Amino acid sequence: LGRLVSETCDYILSIPMSGATESLNAGIASSVVLYAISQQRVAP
């Protein structure tokens, strides 16, 4: 990300990755984040 974009963001997330993949598209990245959040929630 550029400096100006980084400065305007409220949060900057990093998804740890292994292998040769350098980046994920926005749809895949958001799916990974939402899945991780859902796994941390406790079922009623």
PDB file of C-alpha atoms in Angstrom, residues 9-44:
ATOM      1  CA  CYS A   9      -7.062   3.367   6.824  1.00  0.00           C
ATOM      2  CA  ASP A  10      -8.566   2.708  10.247  1.00  0.00           C
ATOM      3  CA  TYR A  11      -7.123  -0.817  10.256  1.00  0.00           C
ATOM      4  CA  ILE A  12      -4.506  -2.650   8.232  1.00  0.00           C
ATOM      5  CA  LEU A  13      -4.704  -6.438   8.299  1.00  0.00           C
ATOM      6  CA  SER A  14      -2.092  -8.955   7.322  1.00  0.00           C
ATOM      7  CA  ILE A  15      -2.934 -12.531   6.340  1.00  0.00           C
ATOM      8  CA  PRO A  16       0.005 -14.903   6.915  1.00  0.00           C
ATOM      9  CA  MET A  17       0.669 -16.960   3.791  1.00  0.00           C
ATOM     10  CA  SER A  18       3.067 -19.731   2.909  1.00  0.00           C
ATOM     11  CA  GLY A  19       4.438 -20.808  -0.425  1.00  0.00           C
ATOM     12  CA  ALA A  20       4.902 -18.727  -3.546  1.00  0.00           C
ATOM     13  CA  THR A  21       1.625 -16.755  -3.302  1.00  0.00           C
ATOM     14  CA  GLU A  22       2.381 -13.052  -2.887  1.00  0.00           C
ATOM     15  CA  SER A  23      -1.135 -11.647  -2.572  1.00  0.00           C
ATOM     16  CA  LEU A  24      -4.849 -12.467  -2.595  1.00  0.00           C
ATOM     17  CA  ASN A  25      -7.621 -10.604  -4.379  1.00  0.00           C
ATOM     18  CA  ALA A  26     -10.064  -8.643  -2.228  1.00  0.00           C
ATOM     19  CA  GLY A  27     -12.820 -11.288  -2.420  1.00  0.00           C
ATOM     20  CA  ILE A  28     -10.585 -14.136  -1.290  1.00  0.00           C
ATOM     21  CA  ALA A  29      -8.883 -12.025   1.378  1.00  0.00           C
ATOM     22  CA  SER A  30     -12.222 -10.954   2.878  1.00  0.00           C
ATOM     23  CA  SER A  31     -13.427 -14.574   2.842  1.00  0.00           C
ATOM     24  CA  VAL A  32     -10.339 -15.664   4.785  1.00  0.00           C
ATOM     25  CA  VAL A  33     -10.810 -12.884   7.354  1.00  0.00           C
ATOM     26  CA  LEU A  34     -14.547 -13.545   7.807  1.00  0.00           C
ATOM     27  CA  TYR A  35     -13.902 -17.276   8.208  1.00  0.00           C
ATOM     28  CA  ALA A  36     -11.255 -16.606  10.874  1.00  0.00           C
ATOM     29  CA  ILE A  37     -13.660 -14.304  12.735  1.00  0.00           C
ATOM     30  CA  SER A  38     -16.457 -16.894  12.576  1.00  0.00           C
ATOM     31  CA  GLN A  39     -14.147 -19.539  14.047  1.00  0.00           C
ATOM     32  CA  GLN A  40     -13.392 -17.323  17.052  1.00  0.00           C
ATOM     33  CA  ARG A  41     -17.048 -16.723  17.906  1.00  0.00           C
ATOM     34  CA  VAL A  42     -18.585 -18.915  20.584  1.00  0.00           C
ATOM     35  CA  ALA A  43     -21.846 -20.615  19.633  1.00  0.00           C
ATOM     36  CA  PRO A  44     -24.767 -19.877  22.011  1.00  0.00           C
TER      37      PRO A  44
END
